[in-house]
């Protein structure tokens, strides 16, 4: 059975989306001439500042495009749906973001992204532009704690990019921006649940199957297998399972401060997210942990997948300062 989408053609969906985003946010964004998949912040790059370039496949909006702007990312390289951008837009982004102090690449830990961003970094070195990389690995369900290097980057990108972008905006040197980004990634934990599949614009077919009364804990944002599939349970029971995994790994003492994100994977409505947020706060209250800031809504999606994820960043003084730092992006402001 085919799904329904408001598109003109699957082949044109990404480029037409980009035209629409540029039409909606001309004060924030522009595309590099002749490289329409390289999206740049109008008020981001400046001389002496480390450039932050993020990127990845389309279909996760507002990740990555929505976080391009002053105080956060300077540029985003855009790939096809669920596919890495090729090196050309990555290079164009880096050159536009370069202020003479180096560039930091940040993206989720996926093989195609790693290959293409590494190729771009090698080519930029020929032009004397230093590009370093910090991978996001916040999905605790995707690999055990002793294999963190194998974990995927998912909704925790929101907080990790935010911290790194603030460090750039505060004119940290490249060594310190990289350190802050790694520190933010190491203290960010995400776990999600999927209730139904999504479908690619090119196929209009579900990209995986799941029973009407089933859910899958830990499924990735491209439909990668999770850790357990079973019968659908109540919001509190699902939230408890996600929180149990996060709290067990985070090991935060009472009194510590947190940033919390309850994220829709695409079609889960705000009503359900706030029901989950209510339970998240109850669990954190019971643990004596303090919510410093919280986000609820669509921040890292998987097209129209039904489901949600919970992300917690374990703050310290530096991370709290970076999370609180102002930013003004196309789809996110602080």
GROMACS .gro file of N, CA, C and O in nm, residues 186-311:
model
  504
  186UNK      N    1   2.991   1.362   2.517
  186UNK     CA    2   3.012   1.260   2.618
  186UNK      C    3   2.908   1.266   2.730
  186UNK      O    4   2.888   1.167   2.801
  187UNK      N    5   2.842   1.379   2.746
  187UNK     CA    6   2.745   1.395   2.855
  187UNK      C    7   2.601   1.403   2.803
  187UNK      O    8   2.513   1.456   2.871
  188UNK      N    9   2.577   1.349   2.683
  188UNK     CA   10   2.444   1.353   2.622
  188UNK      C   11   2.397   1.211   2.593
  188UNK      O   12   2.472   1.132   2.535
  189UNK      N   13   2.272   1.182   2.631
  189UNK     CA   14   2.220   1.046   2.626
  189UNK      C   15   2.079   1.048   2.566
  189UNK      O   16   1.994   1.126   2.610
  190UNK      N   17   2.057   0.962   2.466
  190UNK     CA   18   1.927   0.957   2.400
  190UNK      C   19   1.880   0.812   2.391
  190UNK      O   20   1.961   0.721   2.368
  191UNK      N   21   1.748   0.794   2.403
  191UNK     CA   22   1.689   0.664   2.377
  191UNK      C   23   1.549   0.689   2.322
  191UNK      O   24   1.479   0.780   2.366
  192UNK      N   25   1.507   0.609   2.221
  192UNK     CA   26   1.380   0.635   2.156
  192UNK      C   27   1.296   0.511   2.139
  192UNK      O   28   1.340   0.397   2.164
  193UNK      N   29   1.172   0.534   2.094
  193UNK     CA   30   1.078   0.426   2.066
  193UNK      C   31   1.007   0.457   1.935
  193UNK      O   32   0.969   0.572   1.910
  194UNK      N   33   0.991   0.355   1.851
  194UNK     CA   34   0.919   0.371   1.725
  194UNK      C   35   0.788   0.295   1.732
  194UNK      O   36   0.781   0.183   1.783
  195UNK      N   37   0.681   0.358   1.679
  195UNK     CA   38   0.548   0.297   1.679
  195UNK      C   39   0.503   0.258   1.539
  195UNK      O   40   0.420   0.167   1.523
  196UNK      N   41   0.552   0.329   1.437
  196UNK     CA   42   0.514   0.297   1.300
  196UNK      C   43   0.625   0.345   1.207
  196UNK      O   44   0.706   0.430   1.245
  197UNK      N   45   0.631   0.294   1.085
  197UNK     CA   46   0.739   0.329   0.992
  197UNK      C   47   0.717   0.463   0.925
  197UNK      O   48   0.612   0.527   0.938
  198UNK      N   49   0.820   0.506   0.853
  198UNK     CA   50   0.806   0.618   0.760
  198UNK      C   51   0.822   0.564   0.619
  198UNK      O   52   0.847   0.445   0.598
  199UNK      N   53   0.808   0.652   0.522
  199UNK     CA   54   0.822   0.611   0.382
  199UNK      C   55   0.903   0.715   0.308
  199UNK      O   56   0.888   0.835   0.330
  200UNK      N   57   0.988   0.671   0.219
  200UNK     CA   58   1.072   0.762   0.143
  200UNK      C   59   0.992   0.828   0.031
  200UNK      O   60   0.904   0.764  -0.028
  201UNK      N   61   1.022   0.954  -0.001
  201UNK     CA   62   0.948   1.020  -0.110
  201UNK      C   63   0.960   0.948  -0.244
  201UNK      O   64   0.869   0.955  -0.326
  202UNK      N   65   1.073   0.881  -0.265
  202UNK     CA   66   1.094   0.814  -0.394
  202UNK      C   67   1.011   0.686  -0.406
  202UNK      O   68   0.978   0.645  -0.518
  203UNK      N   69   0.981   0.620  -0.294
  203UNK     CA   70   0.915   0.490  -0.300
  203UNK      C   71   0.769   0.492  -0.258
  203UNK      O   72   0.690   0.410  -0.305
  204UNK      N   73   0.736   0.584  -0.166
  204UNK     CA   74   0.602   0.589  -0.107
  204UNK      C   75   0.563   0.454  -0.047
  204UNK      O   76   0.446   0.417  -0.043
  205UNK      N   77   0.663   0.382   0.005
  205UNK     CA   78   0.640   0.254   0.070
  205UNK      C   79   0.704   0.257   0.208
  205UNK      O   80   0.812   0.315   0.226
  206UNK      N   81   0.641   0.195   0.309
  206UNK     CA   82   0.702   0.192   0.443
  206UNK      C   83   0.842   0.130   0.437
  206UNK      O   84   0.864   0.032   0.365
  207UNK      N   85   0.936   0.192   0.512
  207UNK     CA   86   1.073   0.143   0.505
  207UNK      C   87   1.103   0.032   0.605
  207UNK      O   88   1.215  -0.019   0.610
  208UNK      N   89   1.005  -0.005   0.687
  208UNK     CA   90   1.013  -0.126   0.768
  208UNK      C   91   0.871  -0.162   0.807
  208UNK      O   92   0.776  -0.086   0.782
  209UNK      N   93   0.854  -0.278   0.865
  209UNK     CA   94   0.720  -0.322   0.907
  209UNK      C   95   0.719  -0.342   1.057
  209UNK      O   96   0.817  -0.387   1.117
  210UNK      N   97   0.607  -0.308   1.117
  210UNK     CA   98   0.586  -0.329   1.260
  210UNK      C   99   0.436  -0.348   1.281
  210UNK      O  100   0.354  -0.284   1.215
  211UNK      N  101   0.402  -0.440   1.368
  211UNK     CA  102   0.262  -0.474   1.388
  211UNK      C  103   0.181  -0.359   1.445
  211UNK      O  104   0.236  -0.267   1.509
  212UNK      N  105   0.049  -0.364   1.423
  212UNK     CA  106  -0.039  -0.257   1.470
  212UNK      C  107  -0.034  -0.240   1.620
  212UNK      O  108  -0.056  -0.129   1.672
  213UNK      N  109  -0.007  -0.345   1.694
  213UNK     CA  110  -0.004  -0.338   1.842
  213UNK      C  111   0.138  -0.353   1.895
  213UNK      O  112   0.157  -0.388   2.011
  214UNK      N  113   0.237  -0.324   1.811
  214UNK     CA  114   0.377  -0.339   1.852
  214UNK      C  115   0.447  -0.204   1.861
  214UNK      O  116   0.403  -0.106   1.801
  215UNK      N  117   0.559  -0.204   1.931
  215UNK     CA  118   0.650  -0.090   1.934
  215UNK      C  119   0.791  -0.146   1.937
  215UNK      O  120   0.812  -0.265   1.966
  216UNK      N  121   0.889  -0.063   1.903
  216UNK     CA  122   1.028  -0.106   1.908
  216UNK      C  123   1.111  -0.004   1.984
  216UNK      O  124   1.114   0.114   1.947
  217UNK      N  125   1.175  -0.050   2.090
  217UNK     CA  126   1.261   0.036   2.172
  217UNK      C  127   1.399   0.045   2.107
  217UNK      O  128   1.458  -0.057   2.069
  218UNK      N  129   1.448   0.167   2.093
  218UNK     CA  130   1.584   0.188   2.044
  218UNK      C  131   1.601   0.192   1.895
  218UNK      O  132   1.715   0.197   1.847
  219UNK      N  133   1.493   0.191   1.818
  219UNK     CA  134   1.507   0.197   1.672
  219UNK      C  135   1.574   0.326   1.630
  219UNK      O  136   1.553   0.432   1.688
  220UNK      N  137   1.659   0.318   1.527
  220UNK     CA  138   1.730   0.435   1.478
  220UNK      C  139   1.642   0.522   1.391
  220UNK      O  140   1.533   0.483   1.349
  221UNK      N  141   1.693   0.641   1.358
  221UNK     CA  142   1.613   0.739   1.284
  221UNK      C  143   1.607   0.708   1.134
  221UNK      O  144   1.543   0.782   1.059
  222UNK      N  145   1.673   0.601   1.090
  222UNK     CA  146   1.658   0.555   0.952
  222UNK      C  147   1.589   0.419   0.948
  222UNK      O  148   1.588   0.353   0.844
  223UNK      N  149   1.535   0.375   1.062
  223UNK     CA  150   1.474   0.244   1.069
  223UNK      C  151   1.569   0.134   1.110
  223UNK      O  152   1.534   0.016   1.100
  224UNK      N  153   1.689   0.169   1.160
  224UNK     CA  154   1.782   0.067   1.207
  224UNK      C  155   1.720  -0.009   1.325
  224UNK      O  156   1.648   0.049   1.405
  225UNK      N  157   1.749  -0.137   1.337
  225UNK     CA  158   1.689  -0.217   1.445
  225UNK      C  159   1.720  -0.161   1.583
  225UNK      O  160   1.829  -0.107   1.609
  226UNK      N  161   1.623  -0.175   1.673
  226UNK     CA  162   1.643  -0.134   1.811
  226UNK      C  163   1.689  -0.250   1.897
  226UNK      O  164   1.747  -0.348   1.848
  227UNK      N  165   1.662  -0.240   2.027
  227UNK     CA  166   1.707  -0.344   2.120
  227UNK      C  167   1.597  -0.441   2.156
  227UNK      O  168   1.624  -0.552   2.202
  228UNK      N  169   1.470  -0.402   2.137
  228UNK     CA  170   1.361  -0.491   2.173
  228UNK      C  171   1.234  -0.449   2.102
  228UNK      O  172   1.204  -0.330   2.091
  229UNK      N  173   1.159  -0.547   2.052
  229UNK     CA  174   1.027  -0.522   1.994
  229UNK      C  175   0.925  -0.600   2.077
  229UNK      O  176   0.949  -0.715   2.113
  230UNK      N  177   0.815  -0.535   2.108
  230UNK     CA  178   0.715  -0.600   2.189
  230UNK      C  179   0.582  -0.529   2.179
  230UNK      O  180   0.565  -0.437   2.098
  231UNK      N  181   0.486  -0.568   2.262
  231UNK     CA  182   0.353  -0.507   2.257
  231UNK      C  183   0.356  -0.361   2.300
  231UNK      O  184   0.435  -0.321   2.387
  232UNK      N  185   0.270  -0.281   2.236
  232UNK     CA  186   0.258  -0.140   2.272
  232UNK      C  187   0.214  -0.126   2.415
  232UNK      O  188   0.122  -0.196   2.461
  233UNK      N  189   0.279  -0.035   2.488
  233UNK     CA  190   0.246  -0.013   2.630
  233UNK      C  191   0.209   0.132   2.653
  233UNK      O  192   0.213   0.215   2.563
  234UNK      N  193   0.173   0.164   2.775
  234UNK     CA  194   0.129   0.299   2.810
  234UNK      C  195   0.245   0.397   2.800
  234UNK      O  196   0.363   0.360   2.803
  235UNK      N  197   0.210   0.526   2.792
  235UNK     CA  198   0.311   0.630   2.785
  235UNK      C  199   0.404   0.626   2.905
  235UNK      O  200   0.527   0.640   2.891
  236UNK      N  201   0.349   0.608   3.024
  236UNK     CA  202   0.433   0.603   3.144
  236UNK      C  203   0.529   0.484   3.141
  236UNK      O  204   0.647   0.497   3.177
  237UNK      N  205   0.480   0.369   3.098
  237UNK     CA  206   0.565   0.250   3.093
  237UNK      C  207   0.677   0.267   2.992
  237UNK      O  208   0.793   0.230   3.017
  238UNK      N  209   0.646   0.323   2.875
  238UNK     CA  210   0.748   0.345   2.774
  238UNK      C  211   0.850   0.448   2.822
  238UNK      O  212   0.972   0.429   2.811
  239UNK      N  213   0.799   0.558   2.879
  239UNK     CA  214   0.890   0.662   2.929
  239UNK      C  215   0.980   0.607   3.038
  239UNK      O  216   1.101   0.636   3.042
  240UNK      N  217   0.925   0.525   3.125
  240UNK     CA  218   1.007   0.464   3.231
  240UNK      C  219   1.119   0.379   3.172
  240UNK      O  220   1.233   0.382   3.222
  241UNK      N  221   1.089   0.302   3.068
  241UNK     CA  222   1.193   0.218   3.009
  241UNK      C  223   1.304   0.303   2.948
  241UNK      O  224   1.423   0.273   2.964
  242UNK      N  225   1.267   0.410   2.879
  242UNK     CA  226   1.367   0.498   2.822
  242UNK      C  227   1.449   0.566   2.933
  242UNK      O  228   1.572   0.575   2.924
  243UNK      N  229   1.380   0.615   3.035
  243UNK     CA  230   1.450   0.683   3.145
  243UNK      C  231   1.538   0.588   3.224
  243UNK      O  232   1.646   0.626   3.270
  244UNK      N  233   1.493   0.465   3.242
  244UNK     CA  234   1.577   0.368   3.314
  244UNK      C  235   1.712   0.352   3.244
  244UNK      O  236   1.817   0.352   3.310
  245UNK      N  237   1.709   0.339   3.111
  245UNK     CA  238   1.834   0.324   3.038
  245UNK      C  239   1.923   0.445   3.048
  245UNK      O  240   2.045   0.434   3.069
  246UNK      N  241   1.863   0.564   3.037
  246UNK     CA  242   1.943   0.687   3.043
  246UNK      C  243   2.000   0.708   3.182
  246UNK      O  244   2.120   0.735   3.198
  247UNK      N  245   1.918   0.696   3.285
  247UNK     CA  246   1.965   0.723   3.421
  247UNK      C  247   2.069   0.622   3.466
  247UNK      O  248   2.164   0.656   3.539
  248UNK      N  249   2.055   0.498   3.424
  248UNK     CA  250   2.153   0.396   3.461
  248UNK      C  251   2.290   0.430   3.405
  248UNK      O  252   2.392   0.411   3.472
  249UNK      N  253   2.294   0.480   3.283
  249UNK     CA  254   2.425   0.512   3.223
  249UNK      C  255   2.476   0.648   3.269
  249UNK      O  256   2.596   0.666   3.287
  250UNK      N  257   2.388   0.745   3.290
  250UNK     CA  258   2.431   0.880   3.323
  250UNK      C  259   2.488   0.888   3.465
  250UNK      O  260   2.583   0.963   3.490
  251UNK      N  261   2.429   0.817   3.559
  251UNK     CA  262   2.478   0.812   3.697
  251UNK      C  263   2.500   0.952   3.757
  251UNK      O  264   2.608   0.984   3.807
  252UNK      N  265   2.398   1.034   3.752
  252UNK     CA  266   2.408   1.170   3.805
  252UNK      C  267   2.369   1.174   3.952
  252UNK      O  268   2.263   1.122   3.989
  253UNK      N  269   2.449   1.236   4.037
  253UNK     CA  270   2.409   1.250   4.177
  253UNK      C  271   2.297   1.351   4.193
  253UNK      O  272   2.279   1.441   4.110
  254UNK      N  273   2.218   1.335   4.298
  254UNK     CA  274   2.109   1.428   4.326
  254UNK      C  275   2.162   1.571   4.332
  254UNK      O  276   2.272   1.596   4.382
  255UNK      N  277   2.082   1.663   4.280
  255UNK     CA  278   2.119   1.804   4.279
  255UNK      C  279   2.181   1.850   4.149
  255UNK      O  280   2.194   1.971   4.126
  256UNK      N  281   2.219   1.757   4.062
  256UNK     CA  282   2.278   1.798   3.934
  256UNK      C  283   2.172   1.854   3.840
  256UNK      O  284   2.052   1.825   3.852
  257UNK      N  285   2.217   1.934   3.744
  257UNK     CA  286   2.128   2.002   3.651
  257UNK      C  287   2.131   1.932   3.514
  257UNK      O  288   2.235   1.881   3.473
  258UNK      N  289   2.018   1.939   3.446
  258UNK     CA  290   2.003   1.868   3.320
  258UNK      C  291   1.936   1.957   3.216
  258UNK      O  292   1.858   2.046   3.249
  259UNK      N  293   1.965   1.929   3.090
  259UNK     CA  294   1.885   1.978   2.978
  259UNK      C  295   1.809   1.858   2.922
  259UNK      O  296   1.867   1.752   2.903
  260UNK      N  297   1.680   1.876   2.898
  260UNK     CA  298   1.593   1.765   2.859
  260UNK      C  299   1.526   1.797   2.726
  260UNK      O  300   1.479   1.909   2.704
  261UNK      N  301   1.521   1.697   2.638
  261UNK     CA  302   1.448   1.707   2.511
  261UNK      C  303   1.355   1.587   2.498
  261UNK      O  304   1.400   1.472   2.506
  262UNK      N  305   1.227   1.613   2.480
  262UNK     CA  306   1.131   1.509   2.442
  262UNK      C  307   1.094   1.538   2.297
  262UNK      O  308   1.031   1.639   2.267
  263UNK      N  309   1.136   1.450   2.208
  263UNK     CA  310   1.138   1.476   2.065
  263UNK      C  311   1.043   1.383   1.991
  263UNK      O  312   1.039   1.263   2.014
  264UNK      N  313   0.965   1.439   1.899
  264UNK     CA  314   0.881   1.359   1.810
  264UNK      C  315   0.964   1.311   1.692
  264UNK      O  316   1.042   1.387   1.634
  265UNK      N  317   0.945   1.186   1.654
  265UNK     CA  318   1.014   1.133   1.537
  265UNK      C  319   0.946   1.173   1.407
  265UNK      O  320   0.993   1.137   1.299
  266UNK      N  321   0.837   1.247   1.415
  266UNK     CA  322   0.774   1.299   1.294
  266UNK      C  323   0.626   1.322   1.308
  266UNK      O  324   0.578   1.433   1.293
  267UNK      N  325   0.552   1.216   1.339
  267UNK     CA  326   0.406   1.230   1.342
  267UNK      C  327   0.346   1.222   1.481
  267UNK      O  328   0.225   1.240   1.496
  268UNK      N  329   0.426   1.197   1.582
  268UNK     CA  330   0.371   1.192   1.718
  268UNK      C  331   0.336   1.333   1.764
  268UNK      O  332   0.421   1.422   1.762
  269UNK      N  333   0.211   1.356   1.804
  269UNK     CA  334   0.168   1.494   1.834
  269UNK      C  335   0.217   1.544   1.968
  269UNK      O  336   0.260   1.468   2.056
  270UNK      N  337   0.206   1.676   1.984
  270UNK     CA  338   0.250   1.739   2.109
  270UNK      C  339   0.176   1.685   2.230
  270UNK      O  340   0.236   1.673   2.338
  271UNK      N  341   0.050   1.652   2.216
  271UNK     CA  342  -0.024   1.598   2.331
  271UNK      C  343   0.051   1.479   2.391
  271UNK      O  344   0.071   1.471   2.513
  272UNK      N  345   0.095   1.387   2.306
  272UNK     CA  346   0.162   1.268   2.356
  272UNK      C  347   0.300   1.300   2.410
  272UNK      O  348   0.346   1.241   2.508
  273UNK      N  349   0.369   1.396   2.348
  273UNK     CA  350   0.501   1.435   2.397
  273UNK      C  351   0.492   1.497   2.536
  273UNK      O  352   0.578   1.470   2.623
  274UNK      N  353   0.389   1.579   2.559
  274UNK     CA  354   0.376   1.640   2.691
  274UNK      C  355   0.333   1.537   2.796
  274UNK      O  356   0.371   1.550   2.915
  275UNK      N  357   0.259   1.436   2.756
  275UNK     CA  358   0.229   1.326   2.850
  275UNK      C  359   0.360   1.259   2.892
  275UNK      O  360   0.380   1.227   3.010
  276UNK      N  361   0.450   1.240   2.795
  276UNK     CA  362   0.580   1.182   2.828
  276UNK      C  363   0.664   1.277   2.913
  276UNK      O  364   0.730   1.235   3.009
  277UNK      N  365   0.661   1.407   2.881
  277UNK     CA  366   0.739   1.505   2.956
  277UNK      C  367   0.697   1.506   3.103
  277UNK      O  368   0.781   1.519   3.193
  278UNK      N  369   0.567   1.492   3.126
  278UNK     CA  370   0.517   1.488   3.264
  278UNK      C  371   0.582   1.373   3.342
  278UNK      O  372   0.623   1.389   3.457
  279UNK      N  373   0.595   1.258   3.276
  279UNK     CA  374   0.656   1.142   3.343
  279UNK      C  375   0.807   1.161   3.357
  279UNK      O  376   0.866   1.122   3.459
  280UNK      N  377   0.870   1.221   3.257
  280UNK     CA  378   1.013   1.249   3.268
  280UNK      C  379   1.041   1.335   3.391
  280UNK      O  380   1.132   1.306   3.470
  281UNK      N  381   0.964   1.442   3.409
  281UNK     CA  382   0.986   1.529   3.524
  281UNK      C  383   0.965   1.453   3.655
  281UNK      O  384   1.040   1.471   3.752
  282UNK      N  385   0.862   1.368   3.660
  282UNK     CA  386   0.838   1.290   3.781
  282UNK      C  387   0.957   1.201   3.814
  282UNK      O  388   1.000   1.191   3.930
  283UNK      N  389   1.011   1.137   3.712
  283UNK     CA  390   1.127   1.050   3.736
  283UNK      C  391   1.249   1.130   3.782
  283UNK      O  392   1.323   1.086   3.872
  284UNK      N  393   1.270   1.246   3.722
  284UNK     CA  394   1.385   1.328   3.762
  284UNK      C  395   1.365   1.386   3.901
  284UNK      O  396   1.461   1.394   3.979
  285UNK      N  397   1.243   1.425   3.934
  285UNK     CA  398   1.214   1.472   4.070
  285UNK      C  399   1.247   1.363   4.171
  285UNK      O  400   1.308   1.389   4.277
  286UNK      N  401   1.205   1.240   4.141
  286UNK     CA  402   1.231   1.129   4.233
  286UNK      C  403   1.380   1.106   4.252
  286UNK      O  404   1.424   1.063   4.360
  287UNK      N  405   1.460   1.134   4.148
  287UNK     CA  406   1.604   1.114   4.156
  287UNK      C  407   1.677   1.236   4.213
  287UNK      O  408   1.800   1.233   4.228
  288UNK      N  409   1.601   1.343   4.242
  288UNK     CA  410   1.663   1.465   4.295
  288UNK      C  411   1.740   1.544   4.191
  288UNK      O  412   1.829   1.623   4.226
  289UNK      N  413   1.707   1.526   4.065
  289UNK     CA  414   1.776   1.594   3.956
  289UNK      C  415   1.695   1.713   3.909
  289UNK      O  416   1.572   1.709   3.907
  290UNK      N  417   1.764   1.820   3.867
  290UNK     CA  418   1.700   1.948   3.837
  290UNK      C  419   1.698   1.973   3.687
  290UNK      O  420   1.802   1.962   3.620
  291UNK      N  421   1.582   2.007   3.632
  291UNK     CA  422   1.572   2.042   3.491
  291UNK      C  423   1.606   2.190   3.476
  291UNK      O  424   1.531   2.277   3.521
  292UNK      N  425   1.719   2.218   3.412
  292UNK     CA  426   1.758   2.357   3.389
  292UNK      C  427   1.685   2.414   3.268
  292UNK      O  428   1.643   2.530   3.267
  293UNK      N  429   1.673   2.333   3.163
  293UNK     CA  430   1.602   2.376   3.043
  293UNK      C  431   1.540   2.254   2.976
  293UNK      O  432   1.590   2.142   2.991
  294UNK      N  433   1.429   2.276   2.907
  294UNK     CA  434   1.363   2.163   2.841
  294UNK      C  435   1.308   2.206   2.705
  294UNK      O  436   1.268   2.322   2.686
  295UNK      N  437   1.306   2.112   2.613
  295UNK     CA  438   1.251   2.130   2.479
  295UNK      C  439   1.153   2.016   2.453
  295UNK      O  440   1.182   1.901   2.486
  296UNK      N  441   1.039   2.047   2.395
  296UNK     CA  442   0.941   1.945   2.359
  296UNK      C  443   0.890   1.976   2.219
  296UNK      O  444   0.845   2.088   2.192
  297UNK      N  445   0.899   1.879   2.128
  297UNK     CA  446   0.850   1.902   1.993
  297UNK      C  447   0.928   1.825   1.890
  297UNK      O  448   0.998   1.728   1.921
  298UNK      N  449   0.918   1.870   1.764
  298UNK     CA  450   0.990   1.808   1.653
  298UNK      C  451   1.127   1.873   1.639
  298UNK      O  452   1.138   1.986   1.592
  299UNK      N  453   1.232   1.802   1.678
  299UNK     CA  454   1.368   1.857   1.669
  299UNK      C  455   1.460   1.769   1.585
  299UNK      O  456   1.550   1.820   1.520
  300UNK      N  457   1.440   1.639   1.589
  300UNK     CA  458   1.517   1.546   1.505
  300UNK      C  459   1.422   1.436   1.463
  300UNK      O  460   1.393   1.345   1.540
  301UNK      N  461   1.371   1.446   1.341
  301UNK     CA  462   1.262   1.360   1.297
  301UNK      C  463   1.310   1.254   1.200
  301UNK      O  464   1.426   1.253   1.157
  302UNK      N  465   1.219   1.168   1.163
  302UNK     CA  466   1.244   1.064   1.065
  302UNK      C  467   1.125   1.060   0.970
  302UNK      O  468   1.043   0.969   0.975
  303UNK      N  469   1.116   1.169   0.889
  303UNK     CA  470   1.000   1.189   0.802
  303UNK      C  471   0.872   1.181   0.885
  303UNK      O  472   0.858   1.256   0.982
  304UNK      N  473   0.779   1.087   0.852
  304UNK     CA  474   0.653   1.081   0.926
  304UNK      C  475   0.648   0.965   1.024
  304UNK      O  476   0.540   0.922   1.064
  305UNK      N  477   0.765   0.913   1.066
  305UNK     CA  478   0.765   0.802   1.161
  305UNK      C  479   0.691   0.841   1.289
  305UNK      O  480   0.707   0.954   1.339
  306UNK      N  481   0.611   0.750   1.341
  306UNK     CA  482   0.548   0.771   1.471
  306UNK      C  483   0.641   0.717   1.578
  306UNK      O  484   0.697   0.608   1.565
  307UNK      N  485   0.657   0.793   1.683
  307UNK     CA  486   0.745   0.755   1.792
  307UNK      C  487   0.807   0.878   1.854
  307UNK      O  488   0.778   0.991   1.814
  308UNK      N  489   0.892   0.857   1.952
  308UNK     CA  490   0.950   0.968   2.025
  308UNK      C  491   1.083   0.925   2.085
  308UNK      O  492   1.111   0.805   2.100
  309UNK      N  493   1.163   1.023   2.118
  309UNK     CA  494   1.288   0.996   2.189
  309UNK      C  495   1.302   1.093   2.304
  309UNK      O  496   1.244   1.202   2.304
  310UNK      N  497   1.379   1.051   2.402
  310UNK     CA  498   1.414   1.135   2.517
  310UNK      C  499   1.565   1.154   2.516
  310UNK      O  500   1.640   1.057   2.504
  311UNK      N  501   1.607   1.279   2.526
  311UNK     CA  502   1.749   1.312   2.535
  311UNK      C  503   1.773   1.389   2.664
  311UNK      O  504   1.696   1.479   2.699
   0.00000   0.00000   0.00000
